[in-house]
JSON list of C-alpha atoms in Angstrom, two decimals:
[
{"chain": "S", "resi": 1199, "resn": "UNK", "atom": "CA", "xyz": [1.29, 10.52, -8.26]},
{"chain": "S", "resi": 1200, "resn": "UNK", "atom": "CA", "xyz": [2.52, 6.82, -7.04]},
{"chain": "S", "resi": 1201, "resn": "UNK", "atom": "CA", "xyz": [3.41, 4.11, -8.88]},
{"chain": "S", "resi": 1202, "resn": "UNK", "atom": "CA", "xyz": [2.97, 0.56, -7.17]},
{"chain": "S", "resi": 1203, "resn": "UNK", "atom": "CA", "xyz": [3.34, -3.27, -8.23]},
{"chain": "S", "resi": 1204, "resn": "UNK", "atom": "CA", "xyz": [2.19, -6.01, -6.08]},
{"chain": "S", "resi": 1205, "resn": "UNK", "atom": "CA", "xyz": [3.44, -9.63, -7.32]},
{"chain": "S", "resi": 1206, "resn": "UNK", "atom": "CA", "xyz": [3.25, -12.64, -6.30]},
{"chain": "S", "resi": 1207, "resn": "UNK", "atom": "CA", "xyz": [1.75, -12.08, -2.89]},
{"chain": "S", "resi": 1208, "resn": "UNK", "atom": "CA", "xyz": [-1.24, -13.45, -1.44]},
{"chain": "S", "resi": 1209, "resn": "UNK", "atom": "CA", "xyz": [-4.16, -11.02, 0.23]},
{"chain": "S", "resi": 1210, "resn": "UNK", "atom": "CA", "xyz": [-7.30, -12.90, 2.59]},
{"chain": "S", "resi": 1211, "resn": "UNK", "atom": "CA", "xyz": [-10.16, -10.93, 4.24]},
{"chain": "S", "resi": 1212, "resn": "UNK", "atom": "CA", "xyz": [-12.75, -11.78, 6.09]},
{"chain": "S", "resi": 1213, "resn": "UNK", "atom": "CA", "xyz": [-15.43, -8.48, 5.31]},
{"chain": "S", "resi": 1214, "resn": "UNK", "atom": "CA", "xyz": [-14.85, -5.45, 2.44]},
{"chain": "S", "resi": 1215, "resn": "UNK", "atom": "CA", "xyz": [-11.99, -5.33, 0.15]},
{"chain": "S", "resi": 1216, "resn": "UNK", "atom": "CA", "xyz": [-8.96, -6.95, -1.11]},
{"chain": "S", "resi": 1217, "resn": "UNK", "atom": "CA", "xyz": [-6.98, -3.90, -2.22]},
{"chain": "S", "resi": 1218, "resn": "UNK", "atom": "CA", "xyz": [-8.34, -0.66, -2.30]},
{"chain": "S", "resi": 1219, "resn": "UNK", "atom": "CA", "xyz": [-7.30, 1.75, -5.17]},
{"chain": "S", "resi": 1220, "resn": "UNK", "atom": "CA", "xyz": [-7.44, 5.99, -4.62]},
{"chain": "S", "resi": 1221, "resn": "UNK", "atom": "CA", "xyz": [-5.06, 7.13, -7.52]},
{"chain": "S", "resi": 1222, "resn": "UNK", "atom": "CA", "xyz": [-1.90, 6.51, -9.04]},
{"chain": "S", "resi": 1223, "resn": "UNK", "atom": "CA", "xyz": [-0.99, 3.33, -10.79]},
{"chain": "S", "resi": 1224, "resn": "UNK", "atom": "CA", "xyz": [-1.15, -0.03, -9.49]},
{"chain": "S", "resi": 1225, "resn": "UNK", "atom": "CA", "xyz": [-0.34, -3.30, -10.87]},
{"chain": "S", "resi": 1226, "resn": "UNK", "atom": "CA", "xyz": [-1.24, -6.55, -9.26]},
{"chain": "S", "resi": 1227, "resn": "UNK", "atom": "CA", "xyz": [0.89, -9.67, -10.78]},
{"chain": "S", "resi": 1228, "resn": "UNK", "atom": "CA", "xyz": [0.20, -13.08, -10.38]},
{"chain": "S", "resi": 1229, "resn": "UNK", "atom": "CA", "xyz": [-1.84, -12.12, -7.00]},
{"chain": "S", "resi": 1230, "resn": "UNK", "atom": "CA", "xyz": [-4.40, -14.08, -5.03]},
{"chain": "S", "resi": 1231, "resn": "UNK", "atom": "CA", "xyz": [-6.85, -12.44, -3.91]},
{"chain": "S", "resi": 1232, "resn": "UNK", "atom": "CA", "xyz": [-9.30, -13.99, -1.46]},
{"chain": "S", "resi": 1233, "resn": "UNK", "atom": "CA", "xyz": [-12.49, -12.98, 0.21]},
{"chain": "S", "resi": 1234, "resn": "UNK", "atom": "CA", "xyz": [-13.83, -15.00, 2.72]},
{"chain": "S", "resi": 1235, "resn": "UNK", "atom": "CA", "xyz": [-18.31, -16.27, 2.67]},
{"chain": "S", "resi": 1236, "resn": "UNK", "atom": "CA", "xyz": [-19.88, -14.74, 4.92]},
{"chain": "S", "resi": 1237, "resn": "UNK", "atom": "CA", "xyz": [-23.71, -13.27, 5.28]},
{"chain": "S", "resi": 1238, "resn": "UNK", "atom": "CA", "xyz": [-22.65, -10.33, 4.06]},
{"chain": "S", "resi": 1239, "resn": "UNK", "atom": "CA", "xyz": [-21.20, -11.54, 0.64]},
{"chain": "S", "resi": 1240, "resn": "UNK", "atom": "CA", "xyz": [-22.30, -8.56, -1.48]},
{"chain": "S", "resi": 1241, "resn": "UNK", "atom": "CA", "xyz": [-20.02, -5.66, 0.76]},
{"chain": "S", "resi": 1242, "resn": "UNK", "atom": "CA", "xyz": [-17.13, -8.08, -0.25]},
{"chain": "S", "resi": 1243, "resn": "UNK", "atom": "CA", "xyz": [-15.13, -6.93, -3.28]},
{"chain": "S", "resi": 1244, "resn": "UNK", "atom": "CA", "xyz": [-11.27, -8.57, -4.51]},
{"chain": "S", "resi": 1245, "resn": "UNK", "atom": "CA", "xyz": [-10.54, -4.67, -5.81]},
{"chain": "S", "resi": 1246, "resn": "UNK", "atom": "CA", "xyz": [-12.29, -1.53, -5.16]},
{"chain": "S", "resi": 1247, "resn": "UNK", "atom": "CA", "xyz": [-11.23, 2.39, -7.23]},
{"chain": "S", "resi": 1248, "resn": "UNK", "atom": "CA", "xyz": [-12.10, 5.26, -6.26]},
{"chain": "S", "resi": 1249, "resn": "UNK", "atom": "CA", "xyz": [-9.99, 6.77, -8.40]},
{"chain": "S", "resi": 1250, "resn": "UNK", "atom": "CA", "xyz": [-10.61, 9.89, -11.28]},
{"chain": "S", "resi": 1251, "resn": "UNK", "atom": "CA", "xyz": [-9.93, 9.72, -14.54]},
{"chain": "S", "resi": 1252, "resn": "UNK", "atom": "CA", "xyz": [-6.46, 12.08, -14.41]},
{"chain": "S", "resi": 1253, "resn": "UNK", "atom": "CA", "xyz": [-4.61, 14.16, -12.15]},
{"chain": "S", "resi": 1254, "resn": "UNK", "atom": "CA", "xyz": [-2.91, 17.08, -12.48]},
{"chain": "S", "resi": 1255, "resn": "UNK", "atom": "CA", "xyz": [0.33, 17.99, -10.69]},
{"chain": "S", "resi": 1256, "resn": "UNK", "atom": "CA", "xyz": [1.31, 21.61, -10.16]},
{"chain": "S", "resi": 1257, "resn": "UNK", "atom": "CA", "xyz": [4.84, 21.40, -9.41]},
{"chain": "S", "resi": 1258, "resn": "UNK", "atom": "CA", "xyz": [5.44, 19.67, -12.57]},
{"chain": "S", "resi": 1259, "resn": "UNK", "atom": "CA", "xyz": [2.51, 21.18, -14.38]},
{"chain": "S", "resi": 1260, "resn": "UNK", "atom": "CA", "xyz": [1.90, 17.09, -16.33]},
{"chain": "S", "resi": 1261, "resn": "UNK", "atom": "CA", "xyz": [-1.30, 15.18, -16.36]},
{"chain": "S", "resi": 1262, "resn": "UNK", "atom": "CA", "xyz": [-0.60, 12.03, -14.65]},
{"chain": "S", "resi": 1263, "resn": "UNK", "atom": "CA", "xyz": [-3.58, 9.35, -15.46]},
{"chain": "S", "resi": 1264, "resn": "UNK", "atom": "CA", "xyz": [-4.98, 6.57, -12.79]},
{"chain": "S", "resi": 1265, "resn": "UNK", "atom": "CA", "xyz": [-5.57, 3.06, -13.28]},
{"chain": "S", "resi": 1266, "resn": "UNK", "atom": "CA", "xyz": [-5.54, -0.67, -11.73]},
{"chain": "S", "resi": 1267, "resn": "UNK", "atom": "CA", "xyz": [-3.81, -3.39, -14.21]},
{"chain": "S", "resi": 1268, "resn": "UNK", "atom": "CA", "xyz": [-4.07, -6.77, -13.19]},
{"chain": "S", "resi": 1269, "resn": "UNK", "atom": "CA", "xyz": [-2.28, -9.84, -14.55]},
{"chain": "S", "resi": 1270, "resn": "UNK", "atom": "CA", "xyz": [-2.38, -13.47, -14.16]},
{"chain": "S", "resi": 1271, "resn": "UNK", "atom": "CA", "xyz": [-3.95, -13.12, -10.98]},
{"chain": "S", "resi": 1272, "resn": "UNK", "atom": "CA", "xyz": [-6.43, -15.59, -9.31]},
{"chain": "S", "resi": 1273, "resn": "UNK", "atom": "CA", "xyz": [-9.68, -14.02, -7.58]},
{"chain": "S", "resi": 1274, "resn": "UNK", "atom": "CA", "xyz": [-11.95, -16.27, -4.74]},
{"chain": "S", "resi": 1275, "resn": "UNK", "atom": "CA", "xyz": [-14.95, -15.73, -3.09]},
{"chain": "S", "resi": 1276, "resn": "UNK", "atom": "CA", "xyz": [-17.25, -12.81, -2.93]},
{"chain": "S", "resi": 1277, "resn": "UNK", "atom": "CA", "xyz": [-19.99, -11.88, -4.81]},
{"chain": "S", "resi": 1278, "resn": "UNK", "atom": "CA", "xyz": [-18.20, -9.40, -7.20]},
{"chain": "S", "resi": 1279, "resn": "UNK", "atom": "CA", "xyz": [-14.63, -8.79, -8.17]},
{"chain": "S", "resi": 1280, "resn": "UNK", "atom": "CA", "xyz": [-14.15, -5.48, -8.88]},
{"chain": "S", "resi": 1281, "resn": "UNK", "atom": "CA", "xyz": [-16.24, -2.19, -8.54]},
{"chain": "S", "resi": 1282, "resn": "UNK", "atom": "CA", "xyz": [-15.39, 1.37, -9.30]},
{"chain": "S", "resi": 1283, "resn": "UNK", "atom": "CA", "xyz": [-16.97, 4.21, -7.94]},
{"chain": "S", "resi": 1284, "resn": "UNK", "atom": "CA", "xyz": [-14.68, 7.11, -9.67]},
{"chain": "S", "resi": 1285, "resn": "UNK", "atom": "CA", "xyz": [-14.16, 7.85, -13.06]},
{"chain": "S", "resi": 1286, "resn": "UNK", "atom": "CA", "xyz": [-12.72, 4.97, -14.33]},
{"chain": "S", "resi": 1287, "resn": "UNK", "atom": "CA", "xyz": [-13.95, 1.99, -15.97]},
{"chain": "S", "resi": 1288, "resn": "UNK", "atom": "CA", "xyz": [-13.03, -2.30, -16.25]},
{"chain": "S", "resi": 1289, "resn": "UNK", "atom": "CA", "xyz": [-11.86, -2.87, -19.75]},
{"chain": "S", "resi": 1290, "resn": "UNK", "atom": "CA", "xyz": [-10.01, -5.74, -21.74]},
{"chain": "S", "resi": 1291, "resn": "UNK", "atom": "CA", "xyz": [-11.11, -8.95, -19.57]},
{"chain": "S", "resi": 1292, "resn": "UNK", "atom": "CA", "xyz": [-9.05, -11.86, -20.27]},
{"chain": "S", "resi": 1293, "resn": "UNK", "atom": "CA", "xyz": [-9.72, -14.76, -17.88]},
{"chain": "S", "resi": 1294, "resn": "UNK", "atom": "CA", "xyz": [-8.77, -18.29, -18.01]},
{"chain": "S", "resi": 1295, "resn": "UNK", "atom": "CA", "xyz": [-10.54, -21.26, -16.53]},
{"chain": "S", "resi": 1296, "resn": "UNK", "atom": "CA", "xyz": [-8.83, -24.11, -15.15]},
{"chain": "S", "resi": 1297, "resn": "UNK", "atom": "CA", "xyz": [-9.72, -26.96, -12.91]},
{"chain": "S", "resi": 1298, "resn": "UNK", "atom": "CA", "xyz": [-9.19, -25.71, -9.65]},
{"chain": "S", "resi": 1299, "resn": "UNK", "atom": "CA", "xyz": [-9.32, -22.02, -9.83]},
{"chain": "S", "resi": 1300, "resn": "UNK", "atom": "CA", "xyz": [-10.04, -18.37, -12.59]},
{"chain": "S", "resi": 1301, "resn": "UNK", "atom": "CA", "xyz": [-7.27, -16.30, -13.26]},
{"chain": "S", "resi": 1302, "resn": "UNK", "atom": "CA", "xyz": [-7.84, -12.77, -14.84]},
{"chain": "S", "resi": 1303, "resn": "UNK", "atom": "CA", "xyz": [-6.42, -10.24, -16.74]},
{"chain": "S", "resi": 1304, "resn": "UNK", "atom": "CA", "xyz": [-8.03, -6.75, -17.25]},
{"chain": "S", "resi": 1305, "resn": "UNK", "atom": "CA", "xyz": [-7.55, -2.66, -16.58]},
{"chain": "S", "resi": 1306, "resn": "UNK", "atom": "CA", "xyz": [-9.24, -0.42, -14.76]},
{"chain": "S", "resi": 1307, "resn": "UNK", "atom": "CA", "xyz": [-8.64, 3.31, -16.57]},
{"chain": "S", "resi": 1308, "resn": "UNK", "atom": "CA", "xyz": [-10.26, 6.04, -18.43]},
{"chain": "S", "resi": 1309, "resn": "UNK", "atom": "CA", "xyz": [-12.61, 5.03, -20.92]},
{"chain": "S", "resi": 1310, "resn": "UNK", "atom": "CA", "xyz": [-12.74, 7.75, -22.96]},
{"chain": "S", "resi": 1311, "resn": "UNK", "atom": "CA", "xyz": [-11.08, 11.21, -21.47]},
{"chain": "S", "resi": 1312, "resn": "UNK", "atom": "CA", "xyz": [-14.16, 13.07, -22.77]},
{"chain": "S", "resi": 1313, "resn": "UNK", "atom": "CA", "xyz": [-16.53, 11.06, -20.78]},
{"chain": "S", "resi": 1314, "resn": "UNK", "atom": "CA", "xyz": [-17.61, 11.25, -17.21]},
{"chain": "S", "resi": 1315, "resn": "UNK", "atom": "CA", "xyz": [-18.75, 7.95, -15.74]},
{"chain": "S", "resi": 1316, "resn": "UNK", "atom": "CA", "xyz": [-20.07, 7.74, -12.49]},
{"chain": "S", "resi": 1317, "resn": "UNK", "atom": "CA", "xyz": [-21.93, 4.30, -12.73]},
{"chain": "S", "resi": 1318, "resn": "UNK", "atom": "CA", "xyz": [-20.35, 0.82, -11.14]},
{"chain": "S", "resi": 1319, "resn": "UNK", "atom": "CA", "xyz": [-18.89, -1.39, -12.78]},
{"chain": "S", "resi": 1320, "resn": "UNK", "atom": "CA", "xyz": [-19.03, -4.87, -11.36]},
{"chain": "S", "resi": 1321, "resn": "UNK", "atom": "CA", "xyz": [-17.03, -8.17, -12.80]},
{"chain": "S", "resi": 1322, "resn": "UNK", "atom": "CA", "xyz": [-18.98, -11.02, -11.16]},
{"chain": "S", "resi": 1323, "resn": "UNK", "atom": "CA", "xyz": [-17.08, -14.48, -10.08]},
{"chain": "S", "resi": 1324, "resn": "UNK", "atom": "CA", "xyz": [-18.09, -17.97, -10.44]}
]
């Protein structure tokens, strides 16, 4: 299990993803992240998880959980911000509109540890 913070720092790509999220925890603090127009708008995504809803580590015998928490960060381009493919789900959307750009706050964790999703979850950008 990994624990990582990314602040203040500024990602740009041109085609797919921003930051890509397996497991462990991330945080992403007062980030940009941009994705360049192109024809192919709808592969590109600011944050993409793959990630399951737990794991469990042997050596230590403790459920660790997954997630993606993201604060005060702005989000360009693309057609979508986030999508999950794994088990976990977008939750508590905060964002803030100003003149000249959106900043966001949300999660990305376990809905409910009973629950299996598998669907997509997609946070579209102005």
């Amino acid at each position: 299990m990994s624990t990582c913070k990314l602040a203040n720092l500024t990602v740009r790509t041109e085609l797919g993803c921003c930051l890509l999220h397996r497991s462990g925890k991330l945080t992403i603090d007062g980030c940009i992240l941009q994705c360049e127009s192109n024809p192919l708008d709808h592969l590109s995504y600011a944050i993409i998880s793959t990630a399951g809803a737990a794991e469990v580590i042997p050596s230590a015998l403790k459920t660790c959980s997954n997630g993606v928490s993201v604060l005060k960060t702005r989000i360009e381009g693309g057609a979508k911000a986030v999508l999950t493919s794994g088990t976990l789900s977008l939750q508590r959307v905060r964002v803030i509109y100003t003149r000249t750009s959106l900043f966001f706050w949300f999660e990305v964790e376990s809905s409910d540890k009973n629950t299996v999703q598998s669907a997509s979850v997609e946070l579209p950008i102005s």
